[in-house]
Tab-separated table of C-alpha atoms in Angstrom:
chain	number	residue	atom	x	y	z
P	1	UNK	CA	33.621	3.457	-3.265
P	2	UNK	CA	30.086	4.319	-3.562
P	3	UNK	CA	27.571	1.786	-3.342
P	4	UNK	CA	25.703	1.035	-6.472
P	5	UNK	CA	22.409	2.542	-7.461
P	6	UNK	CA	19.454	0.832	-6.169
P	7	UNK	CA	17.160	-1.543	-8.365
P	8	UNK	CA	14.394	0.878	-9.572
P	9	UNK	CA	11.179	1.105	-7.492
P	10	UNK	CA	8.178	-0.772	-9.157
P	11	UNK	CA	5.956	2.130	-9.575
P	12	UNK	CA	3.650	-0.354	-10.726
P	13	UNK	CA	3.599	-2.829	-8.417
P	14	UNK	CA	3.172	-0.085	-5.615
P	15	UNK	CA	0.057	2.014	-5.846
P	16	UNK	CA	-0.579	4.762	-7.655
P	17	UNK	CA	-0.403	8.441	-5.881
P	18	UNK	CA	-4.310	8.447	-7.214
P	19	UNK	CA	-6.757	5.905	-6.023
P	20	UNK	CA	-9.886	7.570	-6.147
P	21	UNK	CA	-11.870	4.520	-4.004
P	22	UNK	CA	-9.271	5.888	-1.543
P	23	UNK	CA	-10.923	9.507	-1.669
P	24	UNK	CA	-8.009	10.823	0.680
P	25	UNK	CA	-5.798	10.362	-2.153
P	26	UNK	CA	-8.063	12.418	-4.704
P	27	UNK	CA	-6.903	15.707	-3.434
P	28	UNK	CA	-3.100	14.594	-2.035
P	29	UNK	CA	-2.216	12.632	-5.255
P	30	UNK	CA	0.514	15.268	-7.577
P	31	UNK	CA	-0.990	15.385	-11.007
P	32	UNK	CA	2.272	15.634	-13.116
P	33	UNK	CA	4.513	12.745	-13.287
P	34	UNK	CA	7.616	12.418	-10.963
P	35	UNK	CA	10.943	13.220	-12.051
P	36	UNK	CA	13.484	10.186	-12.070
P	37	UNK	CA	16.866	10.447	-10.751
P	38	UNK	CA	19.603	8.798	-11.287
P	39	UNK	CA	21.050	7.692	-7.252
P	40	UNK	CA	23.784	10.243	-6.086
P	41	UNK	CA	25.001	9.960	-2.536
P	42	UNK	CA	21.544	12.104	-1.312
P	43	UNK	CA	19.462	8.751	-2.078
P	44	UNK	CA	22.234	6.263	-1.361
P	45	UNK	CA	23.302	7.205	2.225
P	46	UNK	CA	20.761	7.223	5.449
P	47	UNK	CA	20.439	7.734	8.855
P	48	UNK	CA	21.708	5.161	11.152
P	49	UNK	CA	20.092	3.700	14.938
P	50	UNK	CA	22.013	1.936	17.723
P	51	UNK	CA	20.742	0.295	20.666
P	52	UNK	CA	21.371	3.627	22.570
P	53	UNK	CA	19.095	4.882	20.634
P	54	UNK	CA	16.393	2.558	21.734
P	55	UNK	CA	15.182	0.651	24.630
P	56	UNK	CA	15.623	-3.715	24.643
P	57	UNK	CA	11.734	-3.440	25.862
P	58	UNK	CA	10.579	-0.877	23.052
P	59	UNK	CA	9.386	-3.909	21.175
P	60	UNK	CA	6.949	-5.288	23.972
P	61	UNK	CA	3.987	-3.275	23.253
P	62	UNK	CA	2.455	-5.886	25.895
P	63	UNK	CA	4.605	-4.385	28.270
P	64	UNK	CA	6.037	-0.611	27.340
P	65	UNK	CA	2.641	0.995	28.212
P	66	UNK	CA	1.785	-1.344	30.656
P	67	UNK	CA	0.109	0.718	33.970
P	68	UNK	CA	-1.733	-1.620	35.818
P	69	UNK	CA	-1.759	-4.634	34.169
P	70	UNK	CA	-1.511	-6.535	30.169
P	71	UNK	CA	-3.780	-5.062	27.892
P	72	UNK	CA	-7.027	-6.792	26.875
P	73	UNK	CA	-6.535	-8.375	23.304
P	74	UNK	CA	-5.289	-11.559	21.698
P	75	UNK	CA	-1.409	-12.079	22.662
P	76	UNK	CA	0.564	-12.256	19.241
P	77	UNK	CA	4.103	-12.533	18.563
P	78	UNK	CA	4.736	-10.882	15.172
P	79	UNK	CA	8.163	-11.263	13.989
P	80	UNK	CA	9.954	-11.880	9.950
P	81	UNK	CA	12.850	-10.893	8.527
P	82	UNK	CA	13.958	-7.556	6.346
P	83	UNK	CA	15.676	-8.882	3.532
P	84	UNK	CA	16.232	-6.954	0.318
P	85	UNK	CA	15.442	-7.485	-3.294
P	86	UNK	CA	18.572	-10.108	-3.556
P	87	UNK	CA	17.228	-11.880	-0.658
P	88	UNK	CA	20.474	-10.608	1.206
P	89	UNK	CA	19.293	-10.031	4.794
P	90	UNK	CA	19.134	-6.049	5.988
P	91	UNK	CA	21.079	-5.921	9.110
P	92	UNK	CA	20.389	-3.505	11.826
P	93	UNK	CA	18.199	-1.468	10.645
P	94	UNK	CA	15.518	0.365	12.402
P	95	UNK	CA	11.662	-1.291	12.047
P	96	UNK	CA	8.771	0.964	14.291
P	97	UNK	CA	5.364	-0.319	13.999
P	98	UNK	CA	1.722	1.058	15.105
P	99	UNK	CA	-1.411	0.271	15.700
P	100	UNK	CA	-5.022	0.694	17.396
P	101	UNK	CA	-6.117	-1.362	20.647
P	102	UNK	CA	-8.038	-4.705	20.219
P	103	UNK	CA	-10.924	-2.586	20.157
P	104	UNK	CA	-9.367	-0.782	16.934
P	105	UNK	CA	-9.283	2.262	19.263
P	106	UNK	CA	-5.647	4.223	18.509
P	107	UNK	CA	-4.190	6.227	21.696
P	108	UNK	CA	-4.265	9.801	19.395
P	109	UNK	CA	-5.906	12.711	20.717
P	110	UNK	CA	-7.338	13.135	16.886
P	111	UNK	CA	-8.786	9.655	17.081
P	112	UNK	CA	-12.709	9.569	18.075
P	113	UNK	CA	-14.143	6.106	17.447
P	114	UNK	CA	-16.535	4.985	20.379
P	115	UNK	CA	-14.169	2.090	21.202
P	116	UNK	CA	-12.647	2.622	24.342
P	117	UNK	CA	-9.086	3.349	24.683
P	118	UNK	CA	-7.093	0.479	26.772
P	119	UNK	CA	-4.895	2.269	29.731
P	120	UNK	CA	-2.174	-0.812	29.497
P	121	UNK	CA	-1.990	-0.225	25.614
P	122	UNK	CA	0.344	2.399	23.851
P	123	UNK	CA	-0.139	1.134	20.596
P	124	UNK	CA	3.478	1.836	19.064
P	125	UNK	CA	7.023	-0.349	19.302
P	126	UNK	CA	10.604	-0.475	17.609
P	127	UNK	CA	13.492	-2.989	17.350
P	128	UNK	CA	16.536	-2.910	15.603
P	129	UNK	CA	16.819	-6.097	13.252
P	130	UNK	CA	19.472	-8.542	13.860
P	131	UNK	CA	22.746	-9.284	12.075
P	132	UNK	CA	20.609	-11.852	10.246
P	133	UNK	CA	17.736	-9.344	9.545
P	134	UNK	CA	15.024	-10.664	11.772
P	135	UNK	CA	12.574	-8.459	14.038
P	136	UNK	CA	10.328	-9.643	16.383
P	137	UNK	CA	7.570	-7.814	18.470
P	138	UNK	CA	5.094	-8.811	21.194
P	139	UNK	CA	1.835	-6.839	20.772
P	140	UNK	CA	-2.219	-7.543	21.370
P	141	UNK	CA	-3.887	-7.877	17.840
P	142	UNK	CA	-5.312	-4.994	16.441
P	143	UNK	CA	-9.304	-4.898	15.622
P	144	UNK	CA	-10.550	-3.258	12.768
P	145	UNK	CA	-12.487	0.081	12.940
P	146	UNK	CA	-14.289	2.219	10.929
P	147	UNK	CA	-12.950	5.177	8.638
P	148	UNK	CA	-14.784	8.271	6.994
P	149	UNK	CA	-14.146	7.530	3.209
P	150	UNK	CA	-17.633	5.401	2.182
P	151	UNK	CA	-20.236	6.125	5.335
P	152	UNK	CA	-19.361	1.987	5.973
P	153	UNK	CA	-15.608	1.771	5.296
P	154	UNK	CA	-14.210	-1.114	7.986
P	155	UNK	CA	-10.235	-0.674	7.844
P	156	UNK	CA	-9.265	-4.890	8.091
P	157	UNK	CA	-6.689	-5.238	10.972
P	158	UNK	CA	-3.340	-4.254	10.162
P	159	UNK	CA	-0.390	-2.903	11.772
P	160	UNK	CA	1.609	-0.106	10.176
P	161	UNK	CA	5.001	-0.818	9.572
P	162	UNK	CA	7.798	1.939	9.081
P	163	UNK	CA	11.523	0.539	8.031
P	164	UNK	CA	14.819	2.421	6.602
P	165	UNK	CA	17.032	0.182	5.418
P	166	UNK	CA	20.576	2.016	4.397
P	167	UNK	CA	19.688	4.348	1.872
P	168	UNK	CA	17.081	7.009	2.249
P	169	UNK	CA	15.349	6.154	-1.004
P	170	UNK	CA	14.812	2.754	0.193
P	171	UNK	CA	12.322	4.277	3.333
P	172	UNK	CA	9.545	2.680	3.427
P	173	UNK	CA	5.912	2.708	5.333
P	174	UNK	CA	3.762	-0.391	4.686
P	175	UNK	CA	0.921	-1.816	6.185
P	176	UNK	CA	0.718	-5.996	7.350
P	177	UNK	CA	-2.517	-7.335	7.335
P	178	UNK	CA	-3.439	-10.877	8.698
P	179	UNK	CA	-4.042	-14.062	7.446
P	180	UNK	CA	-8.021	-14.421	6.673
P	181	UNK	CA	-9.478	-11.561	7.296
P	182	UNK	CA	-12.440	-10.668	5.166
P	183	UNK	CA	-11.912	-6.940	5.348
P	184	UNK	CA	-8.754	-7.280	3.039
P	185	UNK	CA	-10.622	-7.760	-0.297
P	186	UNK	CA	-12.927	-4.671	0.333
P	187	UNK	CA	-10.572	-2.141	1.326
P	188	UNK	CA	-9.930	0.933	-1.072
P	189	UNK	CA	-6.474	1.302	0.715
P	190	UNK	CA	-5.507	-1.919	0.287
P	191	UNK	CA	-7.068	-2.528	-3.212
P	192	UNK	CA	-5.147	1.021	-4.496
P	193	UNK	CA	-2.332	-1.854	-4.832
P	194	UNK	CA	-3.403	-3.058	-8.586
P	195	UNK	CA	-1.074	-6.382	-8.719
P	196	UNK	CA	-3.185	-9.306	-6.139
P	197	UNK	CA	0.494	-10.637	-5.594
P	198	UNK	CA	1.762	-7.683	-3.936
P	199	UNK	CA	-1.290	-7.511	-2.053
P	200	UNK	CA	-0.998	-11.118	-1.029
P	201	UNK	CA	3.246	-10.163	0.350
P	202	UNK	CA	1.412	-7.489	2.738
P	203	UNK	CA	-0.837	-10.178	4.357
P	204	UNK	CA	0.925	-12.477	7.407
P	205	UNK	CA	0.691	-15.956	8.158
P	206	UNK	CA	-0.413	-17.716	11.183
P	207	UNK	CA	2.890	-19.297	12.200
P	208	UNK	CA	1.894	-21.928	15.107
P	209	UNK	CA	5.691	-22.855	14.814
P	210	UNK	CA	6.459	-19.969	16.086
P	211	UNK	CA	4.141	-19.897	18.773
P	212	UNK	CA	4.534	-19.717	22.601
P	213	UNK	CA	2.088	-22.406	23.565
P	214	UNK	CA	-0.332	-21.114	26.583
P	215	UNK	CA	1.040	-17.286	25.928
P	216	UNK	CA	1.035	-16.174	22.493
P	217	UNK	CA	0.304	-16.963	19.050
P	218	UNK	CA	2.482	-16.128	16.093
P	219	UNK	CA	2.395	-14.286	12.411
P	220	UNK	CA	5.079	-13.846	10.234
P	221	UNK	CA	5.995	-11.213	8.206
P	222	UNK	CA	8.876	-10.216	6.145
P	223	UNK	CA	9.409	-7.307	4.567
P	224	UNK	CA	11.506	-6.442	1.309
P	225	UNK	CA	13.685	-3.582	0.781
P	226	UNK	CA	14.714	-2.422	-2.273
P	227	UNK	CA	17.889	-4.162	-3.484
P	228	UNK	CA	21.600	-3.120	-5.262
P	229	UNK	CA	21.514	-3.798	-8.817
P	230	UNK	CA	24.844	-5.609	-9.325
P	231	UNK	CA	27.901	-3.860	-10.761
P	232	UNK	CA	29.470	-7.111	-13.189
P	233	UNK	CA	32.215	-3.787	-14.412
P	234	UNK	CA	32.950	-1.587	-12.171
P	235	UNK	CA	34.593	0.979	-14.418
P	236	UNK	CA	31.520	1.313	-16.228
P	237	UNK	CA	30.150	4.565	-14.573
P	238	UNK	CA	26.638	3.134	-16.056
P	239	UNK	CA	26.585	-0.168	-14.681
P	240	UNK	CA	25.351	-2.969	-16.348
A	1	UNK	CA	6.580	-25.008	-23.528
A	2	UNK	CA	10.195	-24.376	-21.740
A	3	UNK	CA	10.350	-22.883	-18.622
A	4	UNK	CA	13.237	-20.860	-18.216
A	5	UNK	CA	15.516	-20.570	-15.028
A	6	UNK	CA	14.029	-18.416	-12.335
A	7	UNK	CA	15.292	-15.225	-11.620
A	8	UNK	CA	14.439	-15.596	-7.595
A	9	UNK	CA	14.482	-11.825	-6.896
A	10	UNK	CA	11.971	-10.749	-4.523
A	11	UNK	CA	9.688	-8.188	-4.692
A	12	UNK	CA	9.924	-4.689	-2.805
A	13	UNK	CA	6.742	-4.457	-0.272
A	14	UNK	CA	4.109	-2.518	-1.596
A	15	UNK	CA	3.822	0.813	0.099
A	16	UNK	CA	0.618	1.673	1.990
A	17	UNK	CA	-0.425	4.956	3.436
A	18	UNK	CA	0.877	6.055	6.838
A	19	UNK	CA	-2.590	6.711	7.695
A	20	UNK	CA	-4.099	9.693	9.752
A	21	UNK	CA	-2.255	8.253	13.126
A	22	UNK	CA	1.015	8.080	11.945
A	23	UNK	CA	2.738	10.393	15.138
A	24	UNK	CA	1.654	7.015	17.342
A	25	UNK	CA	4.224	5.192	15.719
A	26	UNK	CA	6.866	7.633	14.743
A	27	UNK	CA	6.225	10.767	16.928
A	28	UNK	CA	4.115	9.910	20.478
A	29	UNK	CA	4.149	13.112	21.765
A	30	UNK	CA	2.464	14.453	18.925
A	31	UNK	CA	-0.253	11.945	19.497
A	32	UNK	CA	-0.451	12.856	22.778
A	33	UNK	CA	1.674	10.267	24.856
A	34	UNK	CA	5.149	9.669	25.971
A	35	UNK	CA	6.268	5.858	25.780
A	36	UNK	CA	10.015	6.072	24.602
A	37	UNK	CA	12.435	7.086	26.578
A	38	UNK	CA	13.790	8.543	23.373
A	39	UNK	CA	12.220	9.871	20.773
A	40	UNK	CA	14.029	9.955	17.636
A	41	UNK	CA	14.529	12.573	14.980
A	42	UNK	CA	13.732	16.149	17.376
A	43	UNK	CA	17.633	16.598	16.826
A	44	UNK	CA	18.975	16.660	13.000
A	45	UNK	CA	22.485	18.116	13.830
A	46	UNK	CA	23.576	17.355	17.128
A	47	UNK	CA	25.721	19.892	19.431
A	48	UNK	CA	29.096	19.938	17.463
A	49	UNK	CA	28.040	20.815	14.045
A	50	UNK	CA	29.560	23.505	12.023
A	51	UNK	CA	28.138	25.747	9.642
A	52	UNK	CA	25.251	27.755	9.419
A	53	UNK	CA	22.325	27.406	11.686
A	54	UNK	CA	19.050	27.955	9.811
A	55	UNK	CA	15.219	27.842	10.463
A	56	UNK	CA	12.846	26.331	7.590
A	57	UNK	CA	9.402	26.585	7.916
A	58	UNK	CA	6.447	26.300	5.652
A	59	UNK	CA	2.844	24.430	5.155
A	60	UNK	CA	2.126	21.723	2.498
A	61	UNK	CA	-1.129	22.156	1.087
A	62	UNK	CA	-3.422	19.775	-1.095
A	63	UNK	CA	-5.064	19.931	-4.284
A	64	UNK	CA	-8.012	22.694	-2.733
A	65	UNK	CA	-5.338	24.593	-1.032
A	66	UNK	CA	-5.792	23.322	2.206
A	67	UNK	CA	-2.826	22.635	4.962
A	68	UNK	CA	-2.195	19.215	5.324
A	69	UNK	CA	-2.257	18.776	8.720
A	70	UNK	CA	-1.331	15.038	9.747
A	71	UNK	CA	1.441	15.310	7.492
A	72	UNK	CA	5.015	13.575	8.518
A	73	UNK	CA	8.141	14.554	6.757
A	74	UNK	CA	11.548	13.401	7.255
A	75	UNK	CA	14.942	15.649	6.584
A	76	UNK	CA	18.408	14.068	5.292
A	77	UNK	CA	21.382	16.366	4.831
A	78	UNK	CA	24.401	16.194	4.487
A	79	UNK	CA	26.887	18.363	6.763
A	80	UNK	CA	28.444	22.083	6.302
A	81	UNK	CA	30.738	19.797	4.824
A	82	UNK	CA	28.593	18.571	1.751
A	83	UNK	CA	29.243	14.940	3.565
A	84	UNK	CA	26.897	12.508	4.670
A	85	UNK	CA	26.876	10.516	7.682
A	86	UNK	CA	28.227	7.195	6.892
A	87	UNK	CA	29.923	8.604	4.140
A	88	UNK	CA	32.798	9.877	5.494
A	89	UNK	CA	33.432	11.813	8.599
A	90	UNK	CA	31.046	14.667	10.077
A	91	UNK	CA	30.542	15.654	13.460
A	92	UNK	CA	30.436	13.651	16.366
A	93	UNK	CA	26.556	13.191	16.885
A	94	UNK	CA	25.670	14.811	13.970
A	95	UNK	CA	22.749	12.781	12.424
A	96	UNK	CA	21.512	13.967	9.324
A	97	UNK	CA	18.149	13.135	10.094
A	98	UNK	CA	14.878	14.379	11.538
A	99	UNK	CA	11.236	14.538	11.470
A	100	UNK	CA	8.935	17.307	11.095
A	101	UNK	CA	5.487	17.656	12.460
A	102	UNK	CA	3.344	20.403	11.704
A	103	UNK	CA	1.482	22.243	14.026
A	104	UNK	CA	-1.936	20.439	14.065
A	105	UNK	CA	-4.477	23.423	13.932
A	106	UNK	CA	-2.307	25.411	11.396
A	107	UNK	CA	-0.511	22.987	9.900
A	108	UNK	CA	2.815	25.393	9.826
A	109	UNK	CA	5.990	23.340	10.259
A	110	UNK	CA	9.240	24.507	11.432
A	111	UNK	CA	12.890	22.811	12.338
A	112	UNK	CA	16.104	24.114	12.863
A	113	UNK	CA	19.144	22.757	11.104
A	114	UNK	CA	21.921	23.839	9.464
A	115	UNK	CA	22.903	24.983	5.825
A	116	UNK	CA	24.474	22.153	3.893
A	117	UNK	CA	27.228	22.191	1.716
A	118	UNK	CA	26.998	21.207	-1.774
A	119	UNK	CA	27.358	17.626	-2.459
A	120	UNK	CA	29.276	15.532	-5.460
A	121	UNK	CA	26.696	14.466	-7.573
A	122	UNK	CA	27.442	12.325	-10.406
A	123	UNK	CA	29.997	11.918	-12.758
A	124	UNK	CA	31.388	13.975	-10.319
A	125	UNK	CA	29.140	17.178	-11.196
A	126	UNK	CA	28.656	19.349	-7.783
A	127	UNK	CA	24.915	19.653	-6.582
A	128	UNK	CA	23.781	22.410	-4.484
A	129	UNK	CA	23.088	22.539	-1.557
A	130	UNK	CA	19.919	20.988	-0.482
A	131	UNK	CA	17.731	19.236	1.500
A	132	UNK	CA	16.404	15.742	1.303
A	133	UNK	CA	12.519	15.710	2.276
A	134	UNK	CA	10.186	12.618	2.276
A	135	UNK	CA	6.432	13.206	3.085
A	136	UNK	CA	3.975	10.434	4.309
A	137	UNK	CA	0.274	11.145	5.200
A	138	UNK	CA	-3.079	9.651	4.989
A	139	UNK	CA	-3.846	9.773	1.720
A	140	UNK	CA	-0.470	9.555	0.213
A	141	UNK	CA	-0.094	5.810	-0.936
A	142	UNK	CA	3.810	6.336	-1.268
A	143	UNK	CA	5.852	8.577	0.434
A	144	UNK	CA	6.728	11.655	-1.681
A	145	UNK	CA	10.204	12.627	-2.390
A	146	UNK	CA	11.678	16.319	-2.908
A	147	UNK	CA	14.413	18.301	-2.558
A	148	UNK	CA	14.403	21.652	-1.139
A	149	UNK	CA	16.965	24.218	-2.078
A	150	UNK	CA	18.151	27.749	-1.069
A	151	UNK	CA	17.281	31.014	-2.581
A	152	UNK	CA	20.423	32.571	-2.147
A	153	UNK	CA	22.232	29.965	-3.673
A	154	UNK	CA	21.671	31.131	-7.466
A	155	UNK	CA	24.695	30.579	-8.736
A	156	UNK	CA	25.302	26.969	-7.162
A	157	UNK	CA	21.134	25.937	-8.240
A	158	UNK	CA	21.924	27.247	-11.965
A	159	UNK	CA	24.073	24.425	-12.239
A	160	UNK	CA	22.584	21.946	-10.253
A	161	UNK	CA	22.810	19.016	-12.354
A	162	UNK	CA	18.777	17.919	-10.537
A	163	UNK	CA	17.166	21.277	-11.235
A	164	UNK	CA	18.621	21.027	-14.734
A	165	UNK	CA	16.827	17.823	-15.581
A	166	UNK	CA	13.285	19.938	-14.912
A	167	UNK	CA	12.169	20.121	-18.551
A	168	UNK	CA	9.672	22.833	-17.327
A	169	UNK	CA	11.881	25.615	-16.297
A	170	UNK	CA	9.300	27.612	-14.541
A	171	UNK	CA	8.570	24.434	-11.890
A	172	UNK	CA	11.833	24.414	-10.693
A	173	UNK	CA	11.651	27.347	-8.597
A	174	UNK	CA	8.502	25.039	-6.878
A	175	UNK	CA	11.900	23.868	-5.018
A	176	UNK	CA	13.740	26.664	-3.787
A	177	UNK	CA	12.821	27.929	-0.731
A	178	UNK	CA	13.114	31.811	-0.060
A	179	UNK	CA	15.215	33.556	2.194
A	180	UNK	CA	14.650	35.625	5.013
A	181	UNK	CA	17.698	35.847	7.266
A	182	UNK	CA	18.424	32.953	8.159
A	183	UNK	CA	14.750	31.812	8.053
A	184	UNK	CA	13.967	29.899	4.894
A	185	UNK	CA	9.979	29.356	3.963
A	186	UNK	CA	9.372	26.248	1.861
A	187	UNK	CA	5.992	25.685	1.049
A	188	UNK	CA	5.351	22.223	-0.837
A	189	UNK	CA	1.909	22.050	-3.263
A	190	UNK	CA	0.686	18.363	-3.389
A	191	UNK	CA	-1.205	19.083	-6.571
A	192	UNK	CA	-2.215	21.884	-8.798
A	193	UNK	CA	-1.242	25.280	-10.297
A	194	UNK	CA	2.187	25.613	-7.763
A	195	UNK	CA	2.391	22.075	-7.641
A	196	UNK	CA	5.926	20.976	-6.236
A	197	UNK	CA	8.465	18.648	-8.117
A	198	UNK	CA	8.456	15.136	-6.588
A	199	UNK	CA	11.218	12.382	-7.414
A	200	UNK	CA	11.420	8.746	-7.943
A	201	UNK	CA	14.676	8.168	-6.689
């Protein structure tokens, strides 16, 4: 039996393809509307990871670049849960994240900011979740740097967030962003999200309960998937 | 004033852009690093897959006409088969799955795969064969979904149940890629005249 079609995406809760404060998106935004499907097995299946796929310390970006020493920053632990619309935990699914140095230098040869680059910092990491849903990184936290859109565009810290879930229409790259930081209210690629309570999902907590005291501090983060609608007759092609 | 029971279903998270650094995270090398012992998504099919082996190249280009560069896209397909992994059985280490970097001065992309086979579509209507395609980029606040399909496949895409729901008849060709050989070019238009069909799935 198939599984049943996904809840459908909010497209207005996500942004729109055209945010013109994000000028980026002026030229790369289609102009005719998209074309709705009904899911058939192309959106409802998706690629699958293992843990030979990965490495147990892919998720240490403190350590997985690590040459001669940490890397200069401040020591966070970022960790959450995937969990879909239902609240049903996502299982084993594959979460990458990336993001620039403390400096908000990134390690990309197409990056050119003045900031230096840190040689014990990579800057990316991946986990599979647990059979509960939860992730959980160590990292450095990113600083914010500046971006070519207005001549003084400041990018708040963030780290990008990729996740798959089990069906390739429920892919998914976000952006977190962290608990009061006064870049969030002026950015154009945040703000492209219209609804302040979608914005306010993307932004992590300082979780000092999750802390390691002396080491590292905490933020937590979950991140929602879409969910199954529910199927109350399941000989009803059409759902309910 | 009542207040009804709550619903208590959570919201998707909003989609951001993957930004202008997006290789970091999901393709080092391409930024210019190795970290991962593994890097996923070089290999779609594995060694053991049947079926035709095919090329696909192309460039996606923006609203001026200009190659998009720093764009990422990921492939799902199913097998020769028409079957997906995980929904029944295909080869052993075939994937399904990849991702496609372009080359960063011409922004030409190119990955080898193989043909698919056409796949049950609803109400048990066959689809043609295609491929699944997702694009993130800077500048794209959510990833863009399309379907490319094959040229010499006429008489499957006529009646591809997908292509059929294209009210504007003369867009849906915006999805087949042409054939040469076994080399298929697929160029995808973000926006304007050629623009390509994108879905909400």
């Amino acid at each position: 039996m198939s599984p049943s079609d996904l809840i459908q995406r909010d497209r207005q809760w996500h942004p729109p393809a055209h945010a013109p404060d994000y000028k980026t998106s002026v030229a790369r935004s289609p102009h005719n509307a998209l074309l709705s499907l009904q899911n058939t097995d192309s959106e409802l299946t998706g690629p699958t990871f293992g843990h030979d796929d990965i490495d147990a310390g892919d998720n240490d970006l403190l350590r997985n670049y690590a040459q001669t020493g940490d890397p200069i920053g401040e020591r966070i632990i970022l960790h959450g849960r995937v969990l879909d619309e239902n609240a049903r935990p996502v299982p084993h699914t594959l979460v990458e994240i990336w993001q620039a140095n403390a400096g908000g230098r990134y390690r990309h040869k197409k990056d050119t900011y003045l900031a230096p680059i840190d040689p014990n910092f990579g800057g990316c990491g991946r986990t599979l979740s647990d059979d509960q849903g939860r992730y959980m990184f160590r990292t450095v936290k990113p600083g914010a740097y500046p971006w070519r859109n207005w001549v003084n565009n400041w990018r708040p810290a963030h780290i990008h967030i990729s996740v798959f879930g089990t069906a390739f229409a429920q892919r998914l790259i976000t952006q977190m962003y962290f608990e009061g930081d006064p870049l969030i209210a002026k950015c154009p690629i945040v703000n492209a999200i219209p609804d302040p309570r979608a914005i306010g999902q993307l932004v992590a907590a300082l979780d000092l309960n999750a802390s390691a005291p002396l080491d590292a501090i905490a933020y937590k983060f979950d991140i929602v998937l879409r969910g199954h609608r529910s199927t109350h007759f399941e000989n009803r092609p059409e759902g309910n | 004033m009542i207040i009804v029971q709550a619903l208590n279903y959570l919201k998707e998270s909003a989609s951001q852009t993957a930004g202008p650094f997006v290789h970091i995270g999901l393709a080092p090398g391409a930024a210019g690093f190795d970290i991962y012992a593994r890097e996923l998504g070089h290999d779609i099919i594995g060694p053991n897959a049947k079926g035709e082996r095919i090329t696909v190249t192309g460039t996606v280009t923006d609203g001026t006409g200009a190659p998009v560069k720093d764009v990422l896209i990921e492939v799902w397909q199913a097998n020769a088969a028409g079957i997906y992994p995980g929904k029944g059985a295909v080869e052993n280490s075939f994937r399904g799955w990849g991702r496609v970097i372009p080359d960063f001065d011409t922004g030409v992309f190119r990955f080898n795969t193989i043909k698919p086979g056409a796949v049950r579509g609803r109400n048990d209507v066959m689809m043609a064969p295609h491929l699944n395609l997702w694009l993130v980029a800077r500048g794209i606040n959510v990833g863009l979904n399309t379907r490319m399909y094959f040229a010499d496949e006429n008489t499957a895409n006529a009646s591809d149940p997908v292509l059929a729901l294209i009210e504007q008849a003369n867009r849906r060709d915006t999805l087949i890629a042409k054939a040469d050989g076994t080399i298929y070019h697929f160029d995808i238009c973000l926006q304007g005249a050629h623009e390509t069909v994108f879905f909400d799935i």
